[in-house]
Coordinates of C-alpha atoms in Angstrom, one line a residue:
M1 CA -11.4 -11.1 22.8
S2 CA -8.6 -12.5 20.7
L3 CA -6.1 -11.4 23.4
R4 CA -8.1 -13.3 26.0
R5 CA -8.4 -16.5 23.9
S6 CA -4.7 -16.5 23.0
L7 CA -3.5 -15.8 26.6
R8 CA -5.8 -17.9 28.6
N9 CA -4.0 -21.2 27.7
P10 CA -1.3 -20.9 25.0
T11 CA -0.9 -24.7 24.9
A12 CA -4.6 -25.6 24.7
V13 CA -5.9 -27.2 21.5
Q14 CA -7.3 -24.4 19.3
V15 CA -9.0 -24.4 16.0
E16 CA -6.2 -23.4 13.6
L17 CA -6.7 -21.2 10.5
S18 CA -7.0 -23.2 7.4
S19 CA -4.4 -22.7 4.7
K20 CA -4.9 -19.9 2.2
P21 CA -7.4 -21.1 -0.5
E22 CA -6.5 -20.7 -4.1
Y23 CA -8.9 -18.6 -6.2
D24 CA -9.2 -18.6 -10.0
G25 CA -9.6 -14.9 -10.2
K26 CA -13.3 -14.8 -10.9
L27 CA -14.2 -12.5 -8.0
Y28 CA -10.9 -11.1 -6.9
G29 CA -8.5 -9.5 -9.3
K30 CA -8.2 -9.9 -13.1
R31 CA -9.6 -13.0 -14.6
K32 CA -6.9 -15.4 -15.8
M33 CA -6.8 -15.5 -19.6
S34 CA -4.4 -18.4 -20.1
A35 CA -5.6 -21.8 -21.1
K36 CA -6.8 -24.0 -18.3
P37 CA -5.1 -27.4 -17.5
K38 CA -7.2 -30.4 -18.3
S39 CA -7.4 -31.3 -14.6
Q40 CA -8.9 -27.9 -13.8
L41 CA -11.4 -28.2 -16.7
R42 CA -12.5 -31.5 -15.4
S43 CA -13.0 -30.2 -11.8
R44 CA -15.0 -27.3 -13.2
A45 CA -17.1 -29.6 -15.3
V46 CA -18.0 -31.6 -12.2
R47 CA -19.4 -28.4 -10.7
G48 CA -21.8 -28.2 -13.6
E49 CA -19.9 -26.0 -16.0
S50 CA -19.5 -27.0 -19.6
P51 CA -15.9 -27.7 -20.9
E52 CA -16.5 -25.0 -23.5
L53 CA -17.4 -22.4 -21.0
A54 CA -14.6 -23.4 -18.7
A55 CA -12.0 -23.1 -21.5
S56 CA -13.3 -20.0 -23.1
S57 CA -11.3 -16.8 -22.5
D58 CA -14.5 -14.9 -23.4
A59 CA -16.6 -16.4 -20.6
P60 CA -18.6 -13.7 -18.8
S61 CA -17.0 -12.3 -15.7
T62 CA -18.3 -10.2 -12.8
P63 CA -18.6 -6.5 -13.8
P64 CA -15.7 -4.4 -12.4
A65 CA -18.0 -2.2 -10.3
K66 CA -19.7 -5.1 -8.6
R67 CA -16.4 -6.9 -8.2
A68 CA -15.0 -3.9 -6.4
R69 CA -18.0 -3.7 -4.1
R70 CA -17.6 -7.4 -3.2
A71 CA -13.9 -7.0 -2.6
S72 CA -14.5 -4.0 -0.3
T73 CA -17.0 -5.9 1.8
S74 CA -15.1 -9.2 2.0
D75 CA -13.3 -10.4 5.1
Q76 CA -9.5 -10.4 5.1
L77 CA -8.6 -13.3 7.5
P78 CA -5.4 -13.1 9.6
N79 CA -3.7 -15.7 7.4
G80 CA -4.5 -13.7 4.3
A81 CA -7.4 -15.8 3.1
V82 CA -10.3 -13.8 1.6
T83 CA -13.9 -14.8 2.3
S84 CA -16.5 -13.6 -0.1
E85 CA -19.5 -11.6 1.2
D86 CA -21.8 -14.1 -0.5
S87 CA -20.4 -17.0 1.5
L88 CA -21.0 -15.3 4.9
P89 CA -24.1 -15.1 7.0
S90 CA -26.1 -11.9 6.6
Q91 CA -24.1 -9.1 8.2
R92 CA -25.6 -6.8 10.7
P93 CA -24.5 -4.0 12.9
A94 CA -22.2 -4.9 15.8
E95 CA -20.6 -3.1 18.8
P96 CA -17.8 -4.4 21.0
H97 CA -19.4 -3.1 24.2
R98 CA -22.8 -4.6 23.5
T99 CA -24.3 -8.1 23.0
N100 CA -23.6 -9.3 19.5
A101 CA -25.3 -12.7 19.7
T102 CA -28.9 -13.2 18.6
L103 CA -30.9 -14.0 21.8
K104 CA -33.8 -16.3 22.3
T105 CA -36.4 -15.6 24.9
P106 CA -38.1 -18.2 27.0
G107 CA -41.3 -17.5 25.0
G108 CA -39.6 -18.6 21.8
T109 CA -39.0 -15.3 20.1
R110 CA -35.7 -14.0 18.8
L111 CA -34.0 -10.7 19.5
V112 CA -31.5 -9.6 16.9
P113 CA -29.1 -6.8 18.0
Y114 CA -29.8 -3.5 16.2
S115 CA -32.8 -5.0 14.4
K116 CA -36.0 -3.0 13.7
E117 CA -37.7 -4.8 16.5
V118 CA -35.0 -3.7 19.0
V119 CA -34.4 -0.2 17.6
D120 CA -37.3 1.9 16.2
S121 CA -35.5 4.7 14.6
S122 CA -32.5 6.1 16.6
P123 CA -30.4 3.6 18.6
S124 CA -30.1 6.1 21.4
K125 CA -33.8 5.9 22.1
A126 CA -33.4 2.1 22.8
G127 CA -30.4 2.6 25.1
L128 CA -28.0 1.4 22.5
P129 CA -24.9 3.2 21.3
R130 CA -24.5 3.5 17.5
A131 CA -22.9 0.5 16.1
T132 CA -19.2 0.9 15.1
T133 CA -18.8 -2.1 12.9
T134 CA -20.6 -5.2 11.5
T135 CA -20.6 -8.9 12.3
S136 CA -18.6 -9.5 9.1
H137 CA -15.8 -7.1 10.1
L138 CA -15.7 -7.2 13.9
L139 CA -13.0 -9.9 14.1
G140 CA -10.9 -8.3 11.4
Q141 CA -10.9 -5.0 13.1
A142 CA -10.2 -6.6 16.5
C143 CA -7.2 -8.5 15.1
A144 CA -5.8 -5.3 13.5
H145 CA -6.2 -3.4 16.7
L146 CA -4.5 -6.0 18.8
I147 CA -1.5 -6.2 16.4
S148 CA -1.2 -2.4 16.3
V149 CA -0.9 -2.4 20.1
D150 CA 1.7 -5.2 20.2
V151 CA 3.1 -6.8 17.1
R152 CA 3.8 -10.0 19.2
M153 CA 0.1 -10.7 18.9
K154 CA 0.3 -11.4 15.2
P155 CA 1.7 -15.0 15.3
L156 CA -0.8 -15.9 18.0
I157 CA -3.7 -14.5 15.9
E158 CA -2.4 -16.3 12.8
K159 CA -2.1 -19.6 14.7
Y160 CA -5.4 -19.5 16.7
H161 CA -8.4 -18.5 14.7
C162 CA -11.1 -16.9 16.9
R163 CA -14.2 -18.5 15.4
M164 CA -16.4 -17.2 18.2
F165 CA -16.2 -13.6 16.9
S166 CA -16.2 -14.5 13.2
A167 CA -19.2 -13.9 11.1
E168 CA -20.2 -17.6 11.5
G169 CA -19.7 -17.5 15.2
L170 CA -21.7 -14.3 15.6
A171 CA -24.6 -15.9 13.6
E172 CA -25.1 -18.5 16.3
E173 CA -28.0 -18.0 18.7
T174 CA -28.0 -18.0 22.5
D175 CA -30.8 -18.8 24.9
P176 CA -29.8 -16.8 28.1
W177 CA -32.2 -18.7 30.4
E178 CA -31.2 -22.1 29.3
S179 CA -27.5 -21.2 29.1
L180 CA -27.4 -19.8 32.7
C181 CA -29.4 -22.8 34.0
S182 CA -27.0 -25.2 32.4
G183 CA -24.1 -23.3 33.9
I184 CA -25.4 -23.7 37.4
M185 CA -26.1 -27.4 36.8
S186 CA -22.5 -28.0 35.6
Q187 CA -20.8 -26.3 38.6
Q188 CA -18.3 -28.7 40.4
V189 CA -19.4 -31.8 38.5
S190 CA -18.0 -33.6 35.5
G191 CA -19.3 -33.0 32.0
A192 CA -21.0 -36.4 31.8
A193 CA -22.7 -35.8 35.2
A194 CA -23.9 -32.3 34.1
K195 CA -25.4 -33.7 30.9
S196 CA -27.2 -36.4 32.8
I197 CA -28.6 -33.9 35.3
K198 CA -29.8 -31.7 32.5
N199 CA -31.6 -34.5 30.6
K200 CA -33.4 -35.6 33.8
F201 CA -34.2 -31.9 34.5
V202 CA -35.8 -31.5 31.1
N203 CA -37.7 -34.8 31.4
L204 CA -39.3 -33.5 34.7
F205 CA -41.3 -31.0 32.6
D206 CA -41.8 -33.1 29.5
D207 CA -45.5 -33.9 29.4
G208 CA -47.2 -36.2 26.9
A209 CA -48.1 -33.4 24.4
A210 CA -44.5 -32.0 24.3
Q211 CA -43.1 -35.6 24.0
E212 CA -45.3 -36.3 21.0
E213 CA -44.5 -32.9 19.4
H214 CA -40.7 -33.5 19.7
S215 CA -40.7 -37.2 19.1
L216 CA -38.9 -36.7 15.8
N217 CA -36.3 -34.3 17.2
S218 CA -33.1 -35.2 19.1
S219 CA -33.7 -32.6 21.8
K220 CA -36.7 -31.8 24.0
P221 CA -37.9 -28.3 24.8
F222 CA -36.2 -26.7 27.8
P223 CA -38.6 -25.8 30.6
K224 CA -39.7 -22.2 30.9
P225 CA -39.1 -20.0 34.0
S226 CA -42.9 -20.0 34.7
Q227 CA -42.8 -23.8 35.1
L228 CA -40.1 -23.7 37.7
V229 CA -41.5 -20.8 39.7
G230 CA -44.4 -23.1 40.8
S231 CA -42.2 -26.1 41.4
S232 CA -41.0 -27.2 44.8
I233 CA -37.3 -27.7 45.7
P234 CA -37.8 -31.5 46.5
F235 CA -39.4 -31.9 43.0
L236 CA -36.4 -30.2 41.3
R237 CA -34.0 -32.3 43.3
T238 CA -35.3 -35.5 41.7
A239 CA -33.3 -34.5 38.6
G240 CA -30.1 -35.0 40.6
L241 CA -29.6 -31.4 41.7
S242 CA -28.3 -30.6 45.1
E243 CA -30.6 -28.6 47.4
R244 CA -28.4 -25.5 46.9
K245 CA -28.4 -25.8 43.1
A246 CA -32.2 -26.4 43.1
E247 CA -32.6 -23.2 45.0
Y248 CA -30.3 -21.3 42.7
I249 CA -32.1 -22.4 39.6
K250 CA -35.5 -21.6 41.0
G251 CA -34.2 -18.2 42.0
L252 CA -32.9 -17.6 38.5
A253 CA -36.4 -18.6 37.1
E254 CA -38.0 -16.0 39.4
K255 CA -35.6 -13.3 38.1
F256 CA -36.6 -14.1 34.5
E257 CA -40.3 -14.3 35.4
S258 CA -40.2 -10.9 37.1
K259 CA -38.3 -9.4 34.1
D260 CA -35.4 -8.4 36.4
L261 CA -33.4 -10.5 34.0
S262 CA -34.5 -10.7 30.3
A263 CA -33.1 -11.2 26.9
E264 CA -33.9 -7.6 26.0
M265 CA -32.0 -6.2 29.0
L266 CA -29.0 -8.4 28.3
L267 CA -29.0 -7.2 24.7
K268 CA -29.2 -3.5 25.5
A269 CA -27.3 -3.1 28.8
S270 CA -23.6 -2.0 29.1
D271 CA -20.9 -4.5 30.1
E272 CA -21.0 -3.2 33.7
E273 CA -24.7 -3.4 34.0
V274 CA -24.9 -7.0 32.6
L275 CA -22.2 -8.2 35.1
E276 CA -24.0 -6.4 38.0
K277 CA -27.3 -8.0 37.2
L278 CA -25.9 -11.5 36.8
V279 CA -23.7 -11.4 39.9
A280 CA -26.9 -10.4 41.9
V281 CA -28.3 -13.9 41.1
R282 CA -27.5 -16.5 43.7
G283 CA -25.3 -19.2 42.3
L284 CA -23.6 -16.9 39.7
G285 CA -20.2 -15.6 40.7
R286 CA -18.1 -13.0 38.9
W287 CA -16.3 -15.6 36.8
S288 CA -19.5 -17.3 35.7
A289 CA -21.0 -14.0 34.8
E290 CA -17.9 -13.0 32.8
M291 CA -17.8 -16.3 30.9
F292 CA -21.5 -16.0 30.0
A293 CA -21.1 -12.4 28.9
C294 CA -18.1 -13.3 26.7
F295 CA -19.0 -16.7 25.2
G296 CA -22.8 -16.5 25.4
L297 CA -23.6 -12.9 24.7
K298 CA -20.5 -12.4 22.4
R299 CA -19.3 -9.2 24.1
A300 CA -15.8 -8.4 22.9
D301 CA -14.3 -6.6 25.9
V302 CA -15.0 -8.8 28.8
F303 CA -11.7 -9.3 30.6
S304 CA -11.6 -11.9 33.5
T305 CA -8.8 -10.9 35.8
G306 CA -9.8 -13.7 38.3
D307 CA -9.2 -16.4 35.7
L308 CA -6.0 -18.2 36.6
G309 CA -5.5 -19.3 32.9
V310 CA -5.6 -15.6 31.8
Q311 CA -3.3 -14.6 34.6
R312 CA -0.8 -17.3 33.7
G313 CA -1.0 -16.6 30.0
M314 CA -0.3 -12.9 30.6
A315 CA 2.6 -13.6 32.9
A316 CA 4.2 -15.9 30.3
F317 CA 3.5 -13.3 27.6
I318 CA 5.5 -10.6 29.4
G319 CA 8.4 -13.0 30.2
K320 CA 7.7 -14.1 33.7
D321 CA 8.8 -17.6 34.9
V322 CA 5.3 -19.1 35.4
K323 CA 6.7 -22.4 36.5
K324 CA 8.3 -20.7 39.5
L325 CA 5.3 -18.6 40.2
K326 CA 3.0 -21.7 40.1
N327 CA 4.0 -22.7 43.6
K328 CA 3.3 -19.2 45.0
G329 CA 0.2 -19.0 47.1
G330 CA -2.7 -16.6 46.8
K331 CA -5.3 -15.6 44.2
W332 CA -2.9 -13.3 42.3
K333 CA 0.2 -15.5 42.2
Y334 CA 1.0 -14.7 38.6
L335 CA 0.1 -11.1 38.4
S336 CA -1.8 -8.6 40.5
E337 CA -5.2 -7.4 39.3
K338 CA -3.8 -3.9 38.9
E339 CA -1.0 -5.2 36.7
M340 CA -3.4 -7.2 34.6
L341 CA -5.7 -4.2 34.1
D342 CA -2.9 -1.8 33.3
L343 CA -1.3 -4.2 30.8
S344 CA -4.7 -5.0 29.1
A345 CA -6.0 -1.4 28.9
P346 CA -4.4 -0.6 25.5
F347 CA -6.0 -3.7 23.9
S348 CA -9.6 -2.5 24.8
P349 CA -12.3 -2.8 23.4
Y350 CA -11.1 -6.2 22.1
R351 CA -9.7 -7.9 25.2

């Protein structure tokens, strides 16, 4: 996870951790009893507090027991910043080897991992292992594990914040059907071309009723698999798709319509089962399946050995001359697949 993001392209632009925020001691630690500077009183007054309350040393504080509970459930970010439980999305169970994203179905329903709708009583009955962490703590535990394996990971983690597996990132929803369709459309074309094709594709199925319903929204509803199953390849090609891509997308729609692929399966299946099901779809190779499992499903231990960026980053990390190896031919010019798997094994399940 953090290992993969840090190694894939060490020079890429990343979202850096913000500087450590200053707290006034209300929630964490003993409340300051000294007189407040006038500038601080003014800022607190702007937030709606009276100057008398802001300046009073007898102002009510959070009860010690409640403060302790909040501190124990808060996130300690890699740069030392503390995030209050109250400021985070609602936490829920999480598991590195399972889908941690909330999934949307083509029918419009939402499947939340480890929710009552997914698990009746015992997780084992639903094919899910018992969760080992929560969405609020997954990233913190991952960072601690990576650093415990190799302390050289610490400066990378501190410099490049992995928002994707933070509580905020895990609160984002994924529509597997739309995401996989969009991935096929964007293969071997520019970002602008892929966006244009997708817009035309959506408009093919945008009837008058749907157009009126979504006239006030910036986006139109993505067509459902059932709509594509009955469509001809020439019709799909009018959106700018090649014949091969039109066949791939129609085949993907058939997989979803027959329930061979579904949001429920993608949520419950193991990492190996998910990759096996996705690679079986025409138009989805191993790399595409791995990227979707990682970035779409938010699975924490998806490690793409065939990604040249990951290979190059790992080679640089262990001290190899990547500039010299760049001119070497072959798929494994930086490291062999066995070397990558052996080196990454200790970092599991957060690769």
